[in-house]
Amino acid sequence: MDQNNLTWVSEFILAGFSRSRELQLFLFLVFLFVYSTTVVGNRLIIVTVTSDSRLHTPMYFLLRNLAVLDLCFSSVTAPKMLMDFLSEKKTISYQGCMAQIYFHFLGGGTVFFLSVMAYDCYIAISRPLHYISIMNTRLCMGLVVAAWVGGFVHSIVQLLLMLPLPFCGPNVLDNFYCDVPQVLRLACTDTSLLEFLMISNSGMLVLIWFLLLLISYTVILVMLRLHSGPARRKAASTCTTHIIVVSMIFIPCIYIYSRPFTPFPLDKAVSISHTVLTPMLNPMIYTLRNQEMQTAMKKLAKNLTIYNRE
């Protein structure tokens, strides 16, 4: 198609979930609660780990950084989605759409970061006597930076592939935010090769990464047989928590990005789980299954109560 004759799309219309005002208001209240819980829960983890010196260990340093990632990642889509529930016209500019796609590097960063947490768990179990010397501050910082850079590179590759595409209409995205599969389908050109590259860049990477993590945690659980009863139970609880979080993050990503970009009825539900619900559930899972975090949070609440009384 001659690109000189194209009418370029300056904005996209987001189809959202429903045209019913009553249902949209209900969904607004539901997801306002979800997003508020996400912000409060992840900020509570950040403040608790920062304020309690007993939690200044590699594992909690990594947990705090995961909370930062979850807090930022949820803020890429949730605020815009909440505003759209109250708006008659649900649109996003072309630039805003590309920005949303770019800032989803935080999701890629989370994928890489879970690998860092798996490595931390492996060292804690396989080399307990040398754990502190191996997982020193320099290595932890290096692993965190590597996870952020990995997410950035992954996202910038996707964005560079998307930017040259012509969009001449239609401009209705069958989603509540800009994601690669829906945006790619609106391009006024053949995108079969690009779709293959996207699936290779995102889908296959996530699938292979997920399988490697599952194998890693299986090896870790097998190694736990060499440990004593209390230590084994604590380590098994930590690994189980990690496996739950890994599954919650990776399975929706595999569903969305590891198959041809054709629409399916469950797409929006899985997208909600991936972008909105998982960042809320992560802090709950880590705190409800972690006695040290619960104790530290109770201590923080007690100190705040005493401070307010004074």
Short mmCIF file of C-alpha atoms in Angstrom, two decimals:
data_model
loop_
_atom_site.label_atom_id
_atom_site.label_comp_id
_atom_site.label_asym_id
_atom_site.label_seq_id
_atom_site.Cartn_x
_atom_site.Cartn_y
_atom_site.Cartn_z
CA MET A 1 0.00 0.00 0.00
CA ASP A 2 1.27 3.45 -0.91
CA GLN A 3 2.08 5.13 2.40
CA ASN A 4 1.68 8.58 0.83
CA ASN A 5 -2.06 7.90 0.43
CA LEU A 6 -2.60 6.72 4.02
CA THR A 7 -4.63 8.66 6.57
CA TRP A 8 -2.52 8.27 9.69
CA VAL A 9 -4.26 7.39 12.94
CA SER A 10 -3.58 9.97 15.66
CA GLU A 11 -5.46 8.14 18.43
CA PHE A 12 -6.90 4.75 19.28
CA ILE A 13 -10.31 3.95 20.76
CA LEU A 14 -10.23 1.46 23.62
CA ALA A 15 -13.17 -0.95 23.53
CA GLY A 16 -12.90 -1.63 27.25
CA PHE A 17 -15.22 -4.13 28.94
CA SER A 18 -18.80 -2.93 28.51
CA ARG A 19 -20.99 -0.11 27.21
CA SER A 20 -23.30 -0.30 30.24
CA ARG A 21 -22.81 2.73 32.50
CA GLU A 22 -23.95 0.77 35.56
CA LEU A 23 -21.48 -2.03 34.91
CA GLN A 24 -18.69 0.44 34.20
CA LEU A 25 -19.35 2.21 37.52
CA PHE A 26 -19.31 -1.14 39.32
CA LEU A 27 -16.04 -2.11 37.63
CA PHE A 28 -14.58 1.28 38.50
CA LEU A 29 -15.24 0.65 42.20
CA VAL A 30 -13.86 -2.90 42.01
CA PHE A 31 -10.64 -1.94 40.25
CA LEU A 32 -10.21 1.20 42.35
CA PHE A 33 -10.14 -1.13 45.36
CA VAL A 34 -7.72 -3.47 43.58
CA TYR A 35 -5.34 -0.68 42.55
CA SER A 36 -5.50 0.98 45.98
CA THR A 37 -4.71 -2.38 47.60
CA THR A 38 -1.81 -2.82 45.18
CA VAL A 39 -0.34 0.57 46.03
CA VAL A 40 -0.80 0.17 49.79
CA GLY A 41 0.44 -3.44 49.87
CA ASN A 42 3.59 -2.87 47.84
CA ARG A 43 4.42 0.39 49.60
CA LEU A 44 3.97 -1.38 52.93
CA ILE A 45 6.52 -4.01 51.89
CA ILE A 46 8.95 -1.28 50.77
CA VAL A 47 8.59 0.70 54.01
CA THR A 48 8.73 -2.40 56.24
CA VAL A 49 11.89 -3.82 54.68
CA THR A 50 13.55 -0.41 54.66
CA SER A 51 12.72 0.42 58.29
CA ASP A 52 13.45 -2.93 59.95
CA SER A 53 17.18 -3.67 60.24
CA ARG A 54 16.47 -7.39 60.74
CA LEU A 55 15.17 -7.52 57.16
CA HIS A 56 18.31 -6.01 55.65
CA THR A 57 19.23 -9.30 54.01
CA PRO A 58 19.58 -10.23 50.32
CA MET A 59 16.21 -12.01 50.20
CA TYR A 60 14.27 -9.03 51.53
CA PHE A 61 16.31 -6.61 49.45
CA LEU A 62 15.11 -8.51 46.39
CA LEU A 63 11.55 -8.67 47.73
CA ARG A 64 11.55 -4.89 48.16
CA ASN A 65 12.68 -4.42 44.57
CA LEU A 66 9.96 -6.77 43.35
CA ALA A 67 7.45 -4.59 45.22
CA VAL A 68 8.86 -1.52 43.40
CA LEU A 69 8.44 -3.30 40.06
CA ASP A 70 4.87 -4.36 40.88
CA LEU A 71 3.96 -0.85 42.02
CA CYS A 72 5.31 0.72 38.83
CA PHE A 73 3.96 -1.97 36.50
CA SER A 74 0.41 -1.70 37.83
CA SER A 75 0.55 2.09 37.39
CA VAL A 76 1.18 1.75 33.65
CA THR A 77 -2.40 0.64 32.94
CA ALA A 78 -4.60 0.90 36.05
CA PRO A 79 -4.94 4.74 36.34
CA LYS A 80 -5.86 5.11 32.65
CA MET A 81 -8.31 2.20 32.92
CA LEU A 82 -9.99 3.79 35.96
CA MET A 83 -10.38 7.12 34.16
CA ASP A 84 -11.89 5.38 31.14
CA PHE A 85 -14.57 3.76 33.29
CA LEU A 86 -15.86 7.28 34.03
CA SER A 87 -15.41 8.63 30.49
CA GLU A 88 -17.82 8.54 27.59
CA LYS A 89 -15.00 8.52 25.04
CA LYS A 90 -12.23 6.05 25.78
CA THR A 91 -9.29 7.09 23.64
CA ILE A 92 -5.53 7.12 23.84
CA SER A 93 -3.19 9.06 21.58
CA TYR A 94 -0.79 7.26 19.27
CA GLN A 95 2.11 8.56 21.37
CA GLY A 96 0.41 7.46 24.58
CA CYS A 97 -0.21 4.02 23.10
CA MET A 98 3.44 3.58 22.15
CA ALA A 99 4.42 4.81 25.62
CA GLN A 100 2.26 2.13 27.25
CA ILE A 101 3.89 -0.54 25.09
CA TYR A 102 7.33 0.80 26.01
CA PHE A 103 6.70 0.99 29.76
CA HIS A 104 5.62 -2.60 29.80
CA PHE A 105 9.36 -3.23 30.01
CA LEU A 106 8.54 -3.34 33.73
CA GLY A 107 6.74 -6.61 33.05
CA GLY A 108 9.82 -7.92 31.28
CA GLY A 109 11.91 -6.72 34.20
CA THR A 110 9.71 -8.74 36.55
CA VAL A 111 10.31 -11.87 34.46
CA PHE A 112 14.08 -11.42 34.70
CA PHE A 113 13.83 -10.44 38.35
CA LEU A 114 12.07 -13.68 39.32
CA SER A 115 15.11 -15.50 37.95
CA VAL A 116 17.26 -13.48 40.32
CA MET A 117 15.04 -14.51 43.23
CA ALA A 118 15.29 -18.16 42.15
CA TYR A 119 19.10 -17.85 42.14
CA ASP A 120 18.98 -16.31 45.63
CA CYS A 121 16.83 -19.22 46.83
CA TYR A 122 19.25 -21.73 45.28
CA ILE A 123 22.30 -20.18 46.98
CA ALA A 124 20.51 -20.01 50.35
CA ILE A 125 19.79 -23.76 50.22
CA SER A 126 22.87 -25.13 48.45
CA ARG A 127 25.48 -22.90 50.14
CA PRO A 128 23.94 -21.79 53.47
CA LEU A 129 27.28 -21.19 55.20
CA HIS A 130 28.55 -18.98 52.36
CA TYR A 131 25.22 -17.32 51.53
CA ILE A 132 26.03 -13.87 52.93
CA SER A 133 29.47 -13.75 51.31
CA ILE A 134 28.11 -14.87 47.91
CA MET A 135 24.95 -12.74 47.90
CA ASN A 136 26.79 -9.59 48.93
CA THR A 137 25.55 -6.06 48.32
CA ARG A 138 27.56 -5.65 45.13
CA LEU A 139 26.17 -8.83 43.56
CA CYS A 140 22.60 -8.04 44.62
CA MET A 141 22.80 -4.57 43.10
CA GLY A 142 24.31 -5.99 39.94
CA LEU A 143 21.54 -8.58 39.59
CA VAL A 144 18.83 -5.96 40.15
CA VAL A 145 20.35 -3.62 37.56
CA ALA A 146 20.70 -6.52 35.11
CA ALA A 147 16.99 -7.36 35.53
CA TRP A 148 15.95 -3.74 34.86
CA VAL A 149 18.28 -3.47 31.85
CA GLY A 150 17.03 -6.80 30.51
CA GLY A 151 13.45 -5.55 30.70
CA PHE A 152 14.41 -2.28 29.03
CA VAL A 153 16.19 -4.02 26.14
CA HIS A 154 13.30 -6.42 25.65
CA SER A 155 10.81 -3.54 25.52
CA ILE A 156 12.86 -1.26 23.28
CA VAL A 157 13.17 -4.08 20.72
CA GLN A 158 9.38 -4.40 20.60
CA LEU A 159 8.93 -0.63 20.33
CA LEU A 160 11.46 -0.32 17.50
CA LEU A 161 9.57 -3.02 15.60
CA MET A 162 6.23 -1.24 16.16
CA LEU A 163 7.17 2.38 15.37
CA PRO A 164 7.61 1.98 11.58
CA LEU A 165 4.14 0.42 11.17
CA PRO A 166 1.50 2.49 9.34
CA PHE A 167 -1.92 2.87 11.01
CA CYS A 168 -4.66 4.16 8.72
CA GLY A 169 -7.79 2.74 10.36
CA PRO A 170 -9.76 1.13 11.85
CA ASN A 171 -8.48 2.41 15.16
CA VAL A 172 -10.52 0.44 17.73
CA LEU A 173 -8.41 -1.64 20.13
CA ASP A 174 -10.31 -4.57 21.59
CA ASN A 175 -8.71 -4.13 25.00
CA PHE A 176 -8.48 -1.70 27.91
CA TYR A 177 -4.85 -0.74 27.22
CA CYS A 178 -2.34 -0.82 24.38
CA ASP A 179 -0.73 -4.21 24.01
CA VAL A 180 1.27 -5.59 21.11
CA PRO A 181 -1.22 -8.24 19.84
CA GLN A 182 -4.16 -5.82 19.51
CA VAL A 183 -2.12 -2.91 18.11
CA LEU A 184 -0.36 -5.13 15.59
CA ARG A 185 -3.70 -6.27 14.15
CA LEU A 186 -4.60 -2.66 13.27
CA ALA A 187 -1.53 -2.01 11.12
CA CYS A 188 -2.24 -1.27 7.44
CA THR A 189 0.35 -3.72 6.20
CA ASP A 190 1.22 -7.40 6.27
CA THR A 191 2.47 -8.13 9.80
CA SER A 192 2.92 -11.91 9.59
CA LEU A 193 6.73 -11.70 9.77
CA LEU A 194 6.56 -9.10 12.53
CA GLU A 195 4.11 -11.26 14.47
CA PHE A 196 6.54 -14.16 14.23
CA LEU A 197 9.35 -11.95 15.55
CA MET A 198 7.16 -10.72 18.41
CA ILE A 199 6.19 -14.26 19.39
CA SER A 200 9.87 -15.23 19.29
CA ASN A 201 10.92 -12.15 21.27
CA SER A 202 8.21 -12.42 23.94
CA GLY A 203 6.26 -15.65 23.83
CA MET A 204 8.97 -18.24 23.32
CA LEU A 205 11.32 -16.39 25.67
CA VAL A 206 8.70 -16.41 28.43
CA LEU A 207 7.81 -20.07 27.82
CA ILE A 208 11.44 -21.24 27.91
CA TRP A 209 12.18 -19.04 30.94
CA PHE A 210 9.16 -20.48 32.77
CA LEU A 211 10.24 -24.07 32.12
CA LEU A 212 13.79 -23.29 33.28
CA LEU A 213 12.48 -21.74 36.49
CA LEU A 214 10.25 -24.74 37.18
CA ILE A 215 13.24 -27.05 36.66
CA SER A 216 15.32 -24.83 38.98
CA TYR A 217 12.74 -24.96 41.75
CA THR A 218 12.36 -28.72 41.31
CA VAL A 219 16.13 -29.08 41.83
CA ILE A 220 15.91 -26.82 44.90
CA LEU A 221 13.06 -28.85 46.40
CA VAL A 222 15.03 -32.08 45.84
CA MET A 223 18.04 -30.52 47.58
CA LEU A 224 15.87 -29.72 50.61
CA ARG A 225 15.88 -33.39 51.57
CA LEU A 226 19.41 -32.89 52.89
CA HIS A 227 18.28 -30.27 55.42
CA SER A 228 16.88 -30.69 58.92
CA GLY A 229 13.16 -30.51 59.73
CA PRO A 230 12.63 -26.81 60.71
CA ALA A 231 15.07 -25.45 58.11
CA ARG A 232 13.52 -27.66 55.44
CA ARG A 233 9.98 -26.49 56.25
CA LYS A 234 10.99 -22.82 56.14
CA ALA A 235 12.87 -23.21 52.85
CA ALA A 236 10.05 -25.27 51.34
CA SER A 237 7.55 -22.55 52.29
CA THR A 238 9.76 -19.90 50.63
CA CYS A 239 10.12 -21.98 47.45
CA THR A 240 6.39 -22.66 47.33
CA THR A 241 5.72 -18.93 47.57
CA HIS A 242 8.14 -18.28 44.69
CA ILE A 243 6.53 -20.99 42.54
CA ILE A 244 3.06 -19.52 43.11
CA VAL A 245 4.23 -16.03 42.10
CA VAL A 246 6.16 -17.35 39.10
CA SER A 247 3.09 -19.25 37.88
CA MET A 248 0.80 -16.23 38.36
CA ILE A 249 3.09 -14.05 36.26
CA PHE A 250 4.28 -16.46 33.58
CA ILE A 251 1.10 -18.38 32.71
CA PRO A 252 -0.87 -15.28 31.56
CA CYS A 253 2.19 -14.07 29.61
CA ILE A 254 2.49 -17.44 27.88
CA TYR A 255 -1.22 -17.37 27.00
CA ILE A 256 -1.03 -13.86 25.54
CA TYR A 257 2.33 -13.85 23.74
CA SER A 258 3.15 -17.49 22.85
CA ARG A 259 0.41 -18.04 20.27
CA PRO A 260 -0.72 -16.34 17.03
CA PHE A 261 -2.18 -12.90 17.75
CA THR A 262 -5.78 -13.83 16.98
CA PRO A 263 -8.51 -12.74 19.43
CA PHE A 264 -9.92 -15.19 21.97
CA PRO A 265 -12.79 -14.67 24.45
CA LEU A 266 -10.48 -14.95 27.48
CA ASP A 267 -7.98 -12.32 26.29
CA LYS A 268 -9.28 -9.45 28.42
CA ALA A 269 -9.67 -11.57 31.54
CA VAL A 270 -6.11 -12.85 31.23
CA SER A 271 -4.84 -9.30 30.56
CA ILE A 272 -6.56 -8.11 33.75
CA SER A 273 -4.90 -10.91 35.69
CA HIS A 274 -1.50 -10.07 34.21
CA THR A 275 -1.51 -6.28 34.54
CA VAL A 276 -3.81 -5.52 37.51
CA LEU A 277 -4.47 -8.50 39.77
CA THR A 278 -1.00 -10.09 40.01
CA PRO A 279 0.72 -6.91 41.33
CA MET A 280 -1.93 -6.83 44.08
CA LEU A 281 -1.65 -10.52 44.98
CA ASN A 282 2.16 -10.65 45.13
CA PRO A 283 2.50 -8.66 48.39
CA MET A 284 -0.34 -10.66 49.95
CA ILE A 285 1.30 -13.98 49.08
CA TYR A 286 4.71 -12.94 50.37
CA THR A 287 3.40 -11.42 53.62
CA LEU A 288 0.77 -14.04 54.48
CA ARG A 289 3.30 -16.88 54.09
CA ASN A 290 6.22 -15.10 55.76
CA GLN A 291 6.35 -14.94 59.56
CA GLU A 292 9.28 -12.50 59.60
CA MET A 293 7.38 -10.02 57.41
CA GLN A 294 4.28 -10.31 59.58
CA THR A 295 6.33 -9.67 62.73
CA ALA A 296 8.08 -6.68 61.14
CA MET A 297 4.76 -5.20 59.98
CA LYS A 298 3.26 -5.56 63.46
CA LYS A 299 6.31 -3.82 64.90
CA LEU A 300 5.97 -1.04 62.31
CA ALA A 301 2.29 -0.59 63.11
CA LYS A 302 3.07 -0.46 66.83
CA ASN A 303 5.77 2.16 66.32
CA LEU A 304 3.45 4.27 64.17
CA THR A 305 0.75 4.08 66.82
CA ILE A 306 3.15 5.21 69.53
CA TYR A 307 4.44 8.01 67.29
CA ASN A 308 0.91 9.26 66.56
CA ARG A 309 0.04 9.29 70.25
CA GLU A 310 3.06 11.42 71.02
#
